Coordinates of C-alpha atoms in Angstrom, one line a residue:
Chain A
M110 CA 0.1 -0.1 0.0
A111 CA 1.2 3.5 -0.8
F112 CA 0.6 6.2 1.6
N113 CA 0.4 9.7 0.3
N114 CA -0.3 12.5 2.9
R115 CA 1.3 15.2 4.5
I116 CA 3.4 13.2 7.0
T117 CA 4.8 11.0 4.2
Q118 CA 5.6 14.2 2.0
M119 CA 7.3 16.0 4.7
L120 CA 9.3 13.3 6.0
G121 CA 10.1 11.5 3.0
V122 CA 9.0 8.2 4.1
R123 CA 7.1 5.3 2.6
Y124 CA 5.0 4.7 5.7
P125 CA 3.7 7.3 8.2
I126 CA 5.2 5.3 11.1
V127 CA 7.6 7.0 13.4
Q128 CA 9.8 5.2 16.1
A129 CA 9.7 6.9 19.5
P130 CA 12.9 8.4 20.8
M131 CA 13.5 6.1 23.9
G132 CA 16.7 7.1 25.7
W133 CA 19.6 4.5 24.9
I134 CA 17.3 2.4 22.9
A135 CA 16.7 4.9 20.1
R136 CA 20.0 4.3 18.6
A137 CA 21.6 3.2 15.3
Q138 CA 20.5 -0.3 15.2
L139 CA 16.8 -0.1 16.0
A140 CA 16.5 3.3 14.1
S141 CA 18.0 2.0 10.8
A142 CA 15.9 -1.0 11.1
V143 CA 12.9 1.6 11.1
S144 CA 14.2 3.8 8.4
N145 CA 15.1 0.8 6.2
A146 CA 11.6 -0.9 6.7
G147 CA 10.1 2.5 5.4
G148 CA 9.2 4.4 8.7
M149 CA 11.0 7.3 10.3
G150 CA 13.8 6.3 12.6
I151 CA 14.6 8.7 15.4
I152 CA 18.0 8.8 17.3
E153 CA 17.7 9.9 20.9
T154 CA 19.4 12.8 23.2
S155 CA 17.5 12.1 26.3
S156 CA 20.4 10.0 27.5
G157 CA 22.4 13.0 27.6
Q158 CA 25.5 11.3 25.9
L159 CA 26.0 13.6 22.7
D160 CA 29.0 11.8 21.8
A161 CA 27.7 8.7 21.5
V162 CA 24.7 10.2 19.5
R163 CA 27.2 11.6 17.3
E164 CA 28.7 8.4 16.6
E165 CA 25.1 6.7 16.2
I166 CA 24.2 9.3 13.7
K167 CA 27.3 8.5 11.9
A168 CA 26.7 5.0 12.0
M169 CA 23.0 5.7 10.5
R170 CA 24.5 7.0 7.3
T171 CA 26.3 3.5 6.8
L172 CA 23.4 1.5 7.9
T173 CA 20.7 3.2 5.8
D174 CA 20.2 5.5 3.0
K175 CA 16.9 6.5 3.9
P176 CA 15.6 9.5 6.1
F177 CA 16.0 9.3 9.8
G178 CA 15.5 12.2 12.6
V179 CA 16.7 13.2 16.0
N180 CA 14.8 14.2 19.3
I181 CA 15.7 17.0 21.5
A182 CA 14.4 15.9 25.0
Q183 CA 14.5 19.6 26.2
A184 CA 14.4 18.7 29.9
F185 CA 17.2 16.1 29.7
V186 CA 19.4 18.2 27.4
R187 CA 19.5 21.7 28.8
D188 CA 22.7 22.5 26.9
P189 CA 21.6 25.6 24.6
G190 CA 24.0 24.4 22.1
I191 CA 21.7 21.0 21.7
A192 CA 20.1 22.7 18.3
S193 CA 23.3 23.5 16.8
F194 CA 24.6 20.1 17.6
V195 CA 21.3 18.6 15.7
I196 CA 21.5 21.0 12.7
D197 CA 25.2 20.0 12.5
Q198 CA 24.3 16.4 12.2
G199 CA 22.7 17.1 8.9
V200 CA 19.4 15.3 9.7
R201 CA 16.3 17.0 8.1
F202 CA 13.5 16.0 10.7
V203 CA 13.5 16.7 14.4
T204 CA 11.1 16.1 17.3
T205 CA 11.3 18.5 20.4
S206 CA 9.8 17.1 23.5
A207 CA 9.5 18.0 27.2
G208 CA 10.1 21.8 27.1
D209 CA 9.2 25.1 25.7
P210 CA 8.4 24.8 22.2
T211 CA 9.4 28.3 21.1
K212 CA 13.0 27.5 22.6
Y213 CA 14.7 25.7 19.4
C214 CA 11.6 26.1 16.8
R215 CA 13.1 29.3 15.1
Q216 CA 16.5 28.1 15.0
L217 CA 16.0 24.5 13.7
K218 CA 13.6 26.0 11.0
D219 CA 15.7 28.6 10.1
A220 CA 18.3 26.0 9.3
G221 CA 15.9 23.9 7.2
L222 CA 14.8 21.3 9.5
I223 CA 11.2 20.1 9.8
V224 CA 10.3 20.4 13.5
F225 CA 7.5 18.5 15.2
H226 CA 6.8 19.1 18.9
V227 CA 5.4 16.4 21.2
V228 CA 2.4 17.6 23.2
P229 CA 0.2 15.8 26.0
T230 CA -2.5 18.3 26.2
L231 CA -4.7 20.8 23.9
Q232 CA -2.9 23.6 25.6
A233 CA 0.6 22.6 24.7
A234 CA -0.4 22.0 21.4
L235 CA -1.8 25.4 20.8
K236 CA 1.4 26.8 22.4
A237 CA 3.5 24.5 19.9
V238 CA 1.6 25.9 16.9
D239 CA 2.0 29.4 18.0
A240 CA 5.8 28.8 18.0
G241 CA 5.5 27.7 14.5
V242 CA 6.1 24.1 14.4
D243 CA 5.5 22.4 11.2
G244 CA 3.6 19.5 13.1
L245 CA 2.7 17.8 16.4
V246 CA 3.2 14.6 18.0
V247 CA 0.1 14.2 20.0
E248 CA 0.7 11.7 23.1
G249 CA -2.0 10.1 24.8
G250 CA -1.4 9.2 28.6
E251 CA -1.8 5.4 27.9
G252 CA 1.7 5.6 26.5
G253 CA 5.0 4.7 28.1
G254 CA 7.7 7.1 29.2
F255 CA 7.3 10.6 30.8
K256 CA 4.3 12.0 31.0
N257 CA 1.9 14.9 32.0
P258 CA 0.8 14.4 35.6
H259 CA -2.8 15.1 34.4
P260 CA -2.6 12.4 31.4
V261 CA -5.3 12.7 28.6
M262 CA -5.8 9.6 26.8
T263 CA -5.5 9.1 23.0
M264 CA -9.1 8.8 22.4
V265 CA -9.9 12.1 23.8
L266 CA -6.7 14.2 23.3
L267 CA -6.3 13.3 19.5
P268 CA -9.5 14.5 18.3
Q269 CA -9.6 17.5 20.6
V270 CA -6.1 18.8 19.2
A271 CA -7.2 17.8 15.7
E272 CA -10.2 20.0 15.8
K273 CA -8.3 22.9 16.8
V274 CA -5.0 22.8 14.7
S275 CA -4.4 22.5 10.9
V276 CA -0.8 21.4 11.1
P277 CA -0.4 17.6 10.4
I278 CA -0.4 15.1 13.5
I279 CA 1.4 12.0 14.6
A280 CA -0.5 10.2 17.2
A281 CA 1.2 8.5 20.0
G282 CA 0.1 6.5 22.9
G283 CA -1.6 3.1 22.6
I284 CA -0.6 2.5 18.7
T285 CA 0.8 -0.9 18.3
C286 CA -1.2 -2.3 14.9
G287 CA -3.1 -1.5 11.9
R288 CA -6.6 -1.1 13.8
T289 CA -4.9 1.3 16.1
M290 CA -3.3 3.2 13.4
A291 CA -6.5 3.3 11.6
A292 CA -8.2 4.4 14.7
A293 CA -5.7 7.4 15.1
F294 CA -6.5 8.5 11.3
A295 CA -10.1 8.5 12.2
L296 CA -9.5 10.7 15.0
G297 CA -7.5 13.2 12.8
A298 CA -4.0 12.0 12.6
E299 CA -1.8 11.3 9.6
G300 CA 0.8 9.5 11.2
V301 CA 1.7 7.3 14.1
Q302 CA 4.5 6.8 16.6
M303 CA 5.2 3.6 18.2
G304 CA 7.4 3.3 21.3
T305 CA 6.8 0.2 23.3
R306 CA 6.3 -1.9 20.2
M307 CA 9.7 -0.9 19.1
V308 CA 11.3 -1.6 22.5
S309 CA 10.0 -5.3 21.9
A310 CA 11.2 -5.5 18.2
A311 CA 13.9 -7.7 17.2
E312 CA 16.2 -5.0 16.4
S313 CA 15.7 -3.2 19.9
P314 CA 19.1 -3.4 21.8
V315 CA 17.1 -3.9 25.4
H316 CA 18.0 -7.0 27.0
E317 CA 15.5 -9.8 26.4
N318 CA 14.2 -9.8 29.8
W319 CA 12.7 -6.4 29.2
K320 CA 11.1 -7.7 25.9
N321 CA 10.0 -11.0 27.6
A322 CA 8.3 -8.7 30.4
I323 CA 6.3 -6.7 27.7
I324 CA 5.2 -10.1 26.0
A325 CA 4.0 -11.5 29.4
A326 CA 2.4 -8.2 30.6
D327 CA -1.4 -7.6 30.5
A328 CA -2.7 -4.2 29.8
T329 CA -3.3 -3.8 33.3
D330 CA 0.5 -4.3 34.1
T331 CA 1.8 -0.6 33.9
V332 CA 1.7 1.8 36.7
F333 CA 1.5 5.5 36.5
L334 CA 4.0 7.1 38.8
N335 CA 4.6 10.3 40.2
Q336 CA 1.3 12.5 39.3
F337 CA 1.6 14.9 42.2
S338 CA 4.9 16.1 40.9
K339 CA 7.0 16.2 37.7
P340 CA 7.8 14.1 35.6
A341 CA 4.9 11.6 35.9
L342 CA 5.7 8.5 34.1
R343 CA 4.2 5.1 33.1
A344 CA 6.2 1.8 33.4
L345 CA 5.7 -1.7 33.8
R346 CA 4.6 -3.0 36.8
T347 CA 7.6 -4.5 38.8
Q348 CA 8.4 -4.9 42.7
K349 CA 10.2 -1.7 42.3
T350 CA 7.5 0.3 40.6
T351 CA 4.7 -1.0 42.6
R352 CA 6.7 0.2 45.9
L353 CA 7.0 3.7 44.2
E354 CA 3.3 3.8 43.2
R355 CA 2.5 3.7 46.6
E356 CA 5.4 5.9 47.9
L357 CA 5.3 8.9 45.3
G358 CA 2.0 10.4 46.9
P359 CA 1.1 13.9 47.4
S360 CA 3.2 14.0 50.6
Y361 CA 6.2 12.4 49.3
E362 CA 9.4 14.0 50.4
G363 CA 12.1 11.4 49.4
P364 CA 14.5 11.8 46.4
P365 CA 13.3 12.8 43.0
V366 CA 11.8 10.3 41.0
M367 CA 14.7 10.2 38.3
A368 CA 17.0 9.0 41.3
E369 CA 14.9 5.9 41.2
F370 CA 16.2 5.0 37.7
G371 CA 19.6 4.3 39.3
N372 CA 22.0 2.9 36.9
A373 CA 19.3 2.2 34.0
L374 CA 21.7 0.5 31.9
D375 CA 21.6 -2.6 34.4
L376 CA 17.9 -2.9 33.5
Y377 CA 18.1 -1.8 29.6
F378 CA 21.0 -3.9 28.8
G379 CA 21.8 -6.0 31.9
G380 CA 18.2 -7.4 32.3
D381 CA 17.7 -6.7 35.9
M382 CA 14.0 -5.7 36.0
E383 CA 14.2 -4.2 39.4
A384 CA 17.2 -2.5 38.9
S385 CA 15.5 0.6 37.4
I386 CA 12.1 1.5 35.6
A387 CA 11.3 -0.1 32.5
L388 CA 9.3 2.8 30.8
S389 CA 6.4 1.3 28.8
G390 CA 2.9 1.8 27.5
Q391 CA -0.4 -0.2 28.0
V392 CA 0.3 -1.8 24.8
A393 CA 2.6 -3.9 26.4
G394 CA -0.8 -6.1 26.9
R395 CA -1.3 -6.4 23.2
I396 CA 2.2 -7.4 22.1
D397 CA 3.0 -11.2 22.4
T398 CA 5.9 -11.8 20.0
V399 CA 9.4 -10.3 19.4
K400 CA 9.3 -9.4 15.5
P401 CA 11.7 -7.6 13.2
V402 CA 10.5 -4.2 12.5
A403 CA 9.9 -4.6 8.8
D404 CA 7.4 -7.6 9.9
I405 CA 5.7 -5.2 12.4
F406 CA 5.4 -2.7 9.7
A407 CA 4.3 -4.8 7.0
E408 CA 1.5 -6.3 9.3
T409 CA 0.5 -2.9 10.7
V410 CA -0.1 -1.5 7.1
K411 CA -1.8 -4.6 6.0
E412 CA -4.2 -4.5 8.9
F413 CA -4.6 -0.7 8.5
E414 CA -5.5 -1.3 4.8
D415 CA -7.9 -4.1 5.8
T416 CA -9.6 -2.3 8.6
V417 CA -10.3 0.8 6.2
A418 CA -11.4 -1.3 3.5
A419 CA -13.9 -3.3 5.8
M420 CA -15.2 -0.2 7.3
A421 CA -15.8 1.5 4.0
R422 CA -17.6 -1.8 2.7
R423 CA -19.8 -1.9 5.5
Y424 CA -20.6 1.7 6.4
T425 CA -20.4 3.7 3.1
Chain B
M42 CA -27.4 6.6 7.1
A43 CA -28.8 3.4 7.9
F44 CA -26.6 1.0 10.0
N45 CA -27.0 -2.7 9.6
N46 CA -24.8 -4.8 11.8
R47 CA -25.1 -7.2 14.8
I48 CA -25.9 -4.2 17.4
T49 CA -28.6 -2.8 15.6
Q50 CA -30.1 -6.0 14.6
M51 CA -30.3 -7.3 18.1
L52 CA -31.0 -4.0 19.8
G53 CA -33.4 -3.2 17.0
V54 CA -32.2 0.5 17.0
R55 CA -31.8 2.6 14.1
Y56 CA -28.3 3.7 15.3
P57 CA -25.9 1.4 17.3
I58 CA -25.6 4.2 20.2
V59 CA -26.4 3.2 23.7
Q60 CA -26.9 5.8 26.6
A61 CA -24.8 4.9 29.6
P62 CA -26.9 3.9 32.8
M63 CA -25.9 6.8 35.1
G64 CA -27.8 6.6 38.5
W65 CA -30.6 8.6 38.9
I66 CA -29.9 10.3 35.7
A67 CA -30.7 7.5 33.4
R68 CA -34.4 7.9 33.8
A69 CA -37.4 8.2 31.4
Q70 CA -36.8 11.9 30.6
L71 CA -33.5 11.2 29.3
A72 CA -33.8 7.6 28.1
S73 CA -37.0 8.2 26.2
A74 CA -35.2 11.0 24.3
V75 CA -32.3 8.5 23.3
S76 CA -34.7 5.8 22.1
N77 CA -36.9 8.4 20.0
A78 CA -33.7 9.7 18.5
G79 CA -32.9 6.1 17.1
G80 CA -30.3 5.1 20.1
M81 CA -30.8 3.0 23.0
G82 CA -32.2 4.3 25.8
I83 CA -31.2 2.7 29.3
I84 CA -33.0 2.9 32.6
E85 CA -30.5 2.7 35.8
T86 CA -31.0 0.6 38.8
S87 CA -27.7 1.8 40.6
S88 CA -29.7 4.5 42.6
G89 CA -31.1 1.3 44.3
Q90 CA -34.7 3.0 44.1
L91 CA -36.5 0.1 42.5
D92 CA -39.9 1.5 43.0
A93 CA -38.8 4.8 41.3
V94 CA -37.5 2.6 38.6
R95 CA -40.8 0.8 38.1
E96 CA -42.5 4.3 37.7
E97 CA -39.8 5.2 35.3
I98 CA -40.3 2.1 33.1
K99 CA -44.0 2.7 33.0
A100 CA -43.2 6.3 32.0
M101 CA -41.2 5.1 29.1
R102 CA -44.0 3.3 27.8
T103 CA -46.0 6.4 27.1
L104 CA -42.9 8.5 26.0
T105 CA -41.7 6.2 23.3
D106 CA -42.7 3.2 21.3
K107 CA -39.1 2.4 20.5
P108 CA -36.9 -0.3 22.1
F109 CA -35.2 0.6 25.4
G110 CA -33.2 -1.3 28.0
V111 CA -32.3 -1.9 31.8
N112 CA -28.8 -1.9 33.6
I113 CA -28.4 -4.2 36.5
A114 CA -25.5 -2.5 38.4
Q115 CA -24.8 -5.6 40.5
A116 CA -22.4 -4.0 43.1
F117 CA -25.2 -1.6 43.9
V118 CA -28.5 -3.7 43.9
R119 CA -27.5 -7.1 45.8
D120 CA -31.3 -8.1 45.9
P121 CA -31.1 -11.5 44.3
G122 CA -34.6 -10.5 43.1
I123 CA -33.2 -7.8 40.6
A124 CA -33.4 -10.2 37.6
S125 CA -36.9 -11.0 38.2
F126 CA -37.7 -7.4 38.7
V127 CA -36.3 -6.7 35.4
I128 CA -37.7 -9.6 33.6
D129 CA -41.0 -8.5 34.9
Q130 CA -40.8 -5.0 33.3
G131 CA -41.0 -6.7 30.0
V132 CA -37.7 -5.2 28.4
R133 CA -35.7 -6.9 26.1
F134 CA -32.2 -5.8 26.4
V135 CA -30.2 -5.6 29.5
T136 CA -26.5 -4.5 30.6
T137 CA -25.1 -6.2 33.7
S138 CA -22.1 -4.4 35.4
A139 CA -20.0 -4.2 38.4
G140 CA -20.3 -7.6 39.3
D141 CA -20.1 -11.5 38.5
P142 CA -21.6 -12.0 34.9
T143 CA -22.6 -15.6 35.6
K144 CA -25.0 -14.1 38.4
Y145 CA -28.0 -13.2 36.3
C146 CA -27.0 -14.5 32.8
R147 CA -28.7 -17.6 32.4
Q148 CA -31.9 -16.2 34.3
L149 CA -32.1 -13.4 31.9
K150 CA -31.4 -15.2 28.9
D151 CA -33.9 -17.9 29.7
A152 CA -36.6 -15.4 30.0
G153 CA -35.5 -14.0 26.4
L154 CA -33.7 -11.0 27.2
I155 CA -30.8 -9.9 25.4
V156 CA -27.8 -9.5 27.9
F157 CA -24.4 -7.4 27.3
H158 CA -21.9 -7.3 30.4
V159 CA -19.8 -4.2 31.0
V160 CA -16.2 -5.1 31.3
P161 CA -13.0 -3.2 32.1
T162 CA -10.3 -5.6 31.2
L163 CA -9.9 -8.7 28.9
Q164 CA -9.9 -11.1 31.8
A165 CA -13.4 -9.8 32.7
A166 CA -14.4 -10.1 29.1
L167 CA -13.3 -13.6 28.7
K168 CA -15.3 -14.3 32.1
A169 CA -18.4 -12.7 30.4
V170 CA -18.2 -14.6 27.3
D171 CA -17.8 -17.9 29.1
A172 CA -20.9 -17.1 31.2
G173 CA -22.8 -16.7 28.0
V174 CA -23.4 -13.1 27.4
D175 CA -24.7 -11.9 23.9
G176 CA -22.3 -9.0 24.0
L177 CA -19.9 -6.7 25.8
V178 CA -19.9 -3.4 26.5
V179 CA -16.1 -2.5 26.5
E180 CA -15.4 0.4 29.0
G181 CA -11.8 2.2 28.8
G182 CA -10.6 4.0 31.6
E183 CA -10.9 7.6 30.3
G184 CA -14.5 7.1 30.7
G185 CA -16.6 8.5 33.8
G186 CA -18.0 6.7 36.9
F187 CA -17.0 3.7 38.6
K188 CA -13.8 2.0 37.3
N189 CA -11.4 -0.9 37.5
P190 CA -8.6 0.3 40.0
H191 CA -6.2 -0.6 37.1
P192 CA -7.9 1.2 34.3
V193 CA -7.2 0.3 30.4
M194 CA -7.7 2.9 28.0
T195 CA -10.0 2.3 25.1
M196 CA -7.4 2.5 22.6
V197 CA -5.6 -0.5 24.2
L198 CA -8.6 -2.4 25.7
L199 CA -11.0 -2.4 22.7
P200 CA -8.7 -4.2 20.2
Q201 CA -7.1 -6.3 22.7
V202 CA -10.7 -7.7 23.6
A203 CA -12.1 -7.6 19.9
E204 CA -9.0 -9.8 19.0
K205 CA -10.1 -12.5 21.4
V206 CA -13.8 -12.5 21.4
S207 CA -16.4 -13.2 18.7
V208 CA -19.5 -11.6 20.2
P209 CA -20.6 -8.0 19.4
I210 CA -19.0 -4.9 21.3
I211 CA -20.1 -1.7 22.2
A212 CA -17.4 0.5 23.2
A213 CA -17.3 3.0 26.0
G214 CA -15.1 5.6 27.5
G215 CA -13.9 8.5 25.4
I216 CA -16.9 8.5 22.9
T217 CA -18.6 11.8 22.1
C218 CA -18.7 12.1 18.3
G219 CA -18.6 10.9 15.1
R220 CA -14.6 10.6 14.9
T221 CA -14.6 8.5 18.2
M222 CA -17.3 6.4 17.0
A223 CA -15.4 5.7 13.7
A224 CA -12.1 5.0 15.9
A225 CA -14.1 2.6 18.0
F226 CA -15.4 0.9 15.0
A227 CA -11.9 0.6 13.5
L228 CA -10.7 -1.0 16.8
G229 CA -13.6 -3.7 16.6
A230 CA -16.6 -2.2 18.1
E231 CA -20.0 -2.3 16.5
G232 CA -21.8 0.0 18.6
V233 CA -20.9 2.9 21.4
Q234 CA -22.0 4.0 24.6
M235 CA -22.0 7.6 25.6
G236 CA -22.2 8.7 29.4
T237 CA -20.9 12.1 29.9
R238 CA -22.2 13.6 26.7
M239 CA -25.7 12.2 27.7
V240 CA -25.5 14.0 31.1
S241 CA -24.7 17.2 29.2
A242 CA -27.7 16.8 26.9
A243 CA -30.6 19.2 26.7
E244 CA -32.8 16.3 28.2
S245 CA -30.7 15.4 30.9
P246 CA -32.4 16.0 34.3
V247 CA -29.1 17.1 36.2
H248 CA -28.9 20.7 37.3
E249 CA -27.6 23.3 34.7
N250 CA -24.4 23.7 37.1
W251 CA -23.2 20.1 36.3
K252 CA -23.8 20.4 32.4
N253 CA -22.0 24.1 32.8
A254 CA -19.1 22.2 34.7
I255 CA -18.9 19.7 31.9
I256 CA -18.8 22.7 29.4
A257 CA -16.2 24.6 31.2
A258 CA -14.1 21.6 31.8
D259 CA -10.7 20.8 29.9
A260 CA -9.7 17.4 29.2
T261 CA -7.2 17.5 32.4
D262 CA -10.0 18.4 34.6
T263 CA -11.0 15.0 35.6
V264 CA -9.6 13.1 38.6
F265 CA -9.0 9.1 38.9
L266 CA -9.7 8.4 42.6
N267 CA -9.3 5.5 45.0
Q268 CA -7.1 3.2 42.8
F269 CA -5.9 1.7 45.8
S270 CA -9.2 0.4 46.9
K271 CA -12.5 -0.3 45.3
P272 CA -14.1 1.2 43.5
A273 CA -12.0 3.6 41.7
L274 CA -14.0 6.3 39.8
R275 CA -13.4 9.1 37.4
A276 CA -15.1 12.3 38.2
L277 CA -14.8 16.2 37.5
R278 CA -12.1 18.0 39.5
T279 CA -13.6 20.2 42.2
Q280 CA -12.3 21.1 45.3
K281 CA -13.7 18.1 46.9
T282 CA -12.4 15.5 44.7
T283 CA -9.1 17.3 44.5
R284 CA -9.0 16.8 48.3
L285 CA -10.0 13.2 47.9
E286 CA -7.5 12.4 45.1
R287 CA -4.6 13.5 47.8
E288 CA -6.5 11.7 50.7
L289 CA -7.5 8.3 49.0
G290 CA -3.8 6.9 48.7
P291 CA -2.5 3.7 49.8
S292 CA -2.6 4.0 53.5
Y293 CA -5.9 5.8 53.7
E294 CA -8.0 4.7 56.5
G295 CA -11.3 6.9 56.6
P296 CA -14.7 6.2 55.6
P297 CA -15.1 4.2 52.3
V298 CA -15.2 6.4 49.2
M299 CA -19.1 5.9 48.8
A300 CA -19.5 7.9 51.9
E301 CA -18.1 10.9 50.1
F302 CA -21.2 11.0 47.8
G303 CA -23.0 12.4 50.7
N304 CA -26.5 13.4 49.3
A305 CA -25.6 12.9 45.8
L306 CA -29.0 14.6 44.8
D307 CA -27.7 18.1 46.3
L308 CA -25.2 18.0 43.3
Y309 CA -27.3 16.0 40.8
F310 CA -30.5 18.3 41.0
G311 CA -29.5 21.0 43.6
G312 CA -26.5 22.3 41.7
D313 CA -24.0 22.3 44.6
M314 CA -20.9 20.8 42.9
E315 CA -19.1 20.6 46.1
A316 CA -21.9 18.4 47.8
S317 CA -20.9 15.0 46.2
I318 CA -18.9 13.7 43.4
A319 CA -19.7 14.6 39.5
L320 CA -18.9 11.5 38.0
S321 CA -17.6 12.3 34.2
G322 CA -15.2 11.1 31.8
Q323 CA -12.4 13.0 30.0
V324 CA -14.6 14.0 27.2
A325 CA -15.8 16.6 29.3
G326 CA -13.0 18.4 27.6
R327 CA -14.6 18.1 24.2
I328 CA -18.1 19.1 25.0
D329 CA -18.9 22.8 24.7
T330 CA -22.7 23.0 24.2
V331 CA -25.8 21.7 25.7
K332 CA -27.7 20.0 22.9
P333 CA -30.7 17.9 22.4
V334 CA -30.0 14.2 21.8
A335 CA -31.5 14.1 18.6
D336 CA -29.1 16.8 17.5
I337 CA -26.2 14.9 19.1
F338 CA -27.0 11.8 17.2
A339 CA -27.6 13.4 13.9
E340 CA -24.1 15.0 14.3
T341 CA -22.5 11.9 15.3
V342 CA -23.7 9.9 12.5
K343 CA -23.1 12.5 9.8
E344 CA -19.5 12.9 11.3
F345 CA -19.1 9.2 11.4
E346 CA -20.0 8.7 8.0
D347 CA -18.0 11.7 6.8
T348 CA -14.9 10.0 8.5
V349 CA -15.4 6.7 7.2
A350 CA -15.8 8.0 3.7
A351 CA -12.8 10.5 3.7
M352 CA -10.6 7.5 5.1
A353 CA -11.7 5.5 2.4
R354 CA -11.0 7.9 -0.3
R355 CA -7.7 8.6 1.1
Y356 CA -6.5 5.2 1.9
T357 CA -8.1 2.5 -0.4

């Protein structure tokens, strides 16, 4: 199936499917698989390891000749030189997140990049559009990772934003297959972003224990943490996060939640699921096998096509 | 537009749109407007006022000649005679909720009723199907009212259940317009249920202060309460529910949350928004006018049709 909409045109991709910028995970091994499979691979900066990121971008040039992008996670990389850094890498597409959309938008756009800002609320969406972004990643609260403390779910947020803005929208939060992609498009998106599904992919560099935990999880097996403070986050339920769920209440006075990540790499790549926090969305409950990215996209696109066709046959 | 699917066939309605069974609110004035507009009006029993309910059902016979149903809220009406009571009222359609699906299913079906059970998880869905229900109301955690303490959102729950059951599904949670109806159908539903949207309708009997609070609310203006106990619930943010959000933590030892409803009627019909808890879903953020049910349904169906047609034009 050939997609032709504003997202495929702006991003220069075959499929309007974007890989989320998970810290440490969204690197060349995974991102090149995404780009080579027709989607938009993204390199992360939220690890803060800009030297490593530079090498990952260099590696991308050897692993794929397809477009890819970079995410600027503003809360994690406060260095004002981050925009210049990204511009210098020569990528055409950047998503900015977790910060003020006015901060880097002009500089990035003046350098010819296409800028999408990640938003968790209508208010944030309107602010980003005012800042001049080319598009939005609209992220519902069922998704994994760092979240707004007042999460709005995709079924509500996406049409709410789509009714009020004219820029193209990539939907995130709850997206893992062709049915959810079709639903997102019905709600006003022209593209989708997958996070947890990409963490579980064959080319994802995380330890198999994390992939197996996603496969074992039911949809009820995530926790929403720290909603009385910032950042809130959604992660897999473990002994550690079950404890944090109870501790991180309104009167919590311990160390900030970020301290609880400890040495995240012991979980991410060492496989100790209690060593840190395994950020994951509720779609963990719908993922039951590790598959190559190309297979995930092929199945997604086929199911999207079948879903739209079945709806059309039945209801037009 | 003429719908023709298992829901319209089983329920005998023009539109596969069901009104949620809000306590005290889902009575003849609102339910007859829903049935007359082509949807499925539902009379509640969760108020526990069965004498009043009997009168409401009697009133329905004079207000509409269209099909309507009754909800059995099992946690609220523990009287084992409730199934006989509903059978005696002569309705054809019943939803059961907040309890064991095996409890009344057989008796209701033996009496010729069509039985749908309301489920918040895949596990509950499979149990209901095993019990022999005719269909499911699959309710995502972004919806208002009493919820599972581990809420799963519609974008995740609906396709998860649809992939595993063959009975027809009515989607609830986040549904308020034609776009969300189309999204729900893409995710596997053949009908939708609206709660908050019906509370806000012109024919809804609630005080205008509640309707105005829904209209004023953003999508971030609900709270999810009591998730460390049962029942959890989603309601509009007020001073009272903001206090409860902080108090009802894991070590809460005060009176059960139900005691906090106080005299609910002072809020529902007296308009004192701090007197009780105004159960509402996140779609409150997408509702900006009070409209008659017939207008809501006409706009919903038109938008559903337009959305499906636009998807078909663009992506088939």
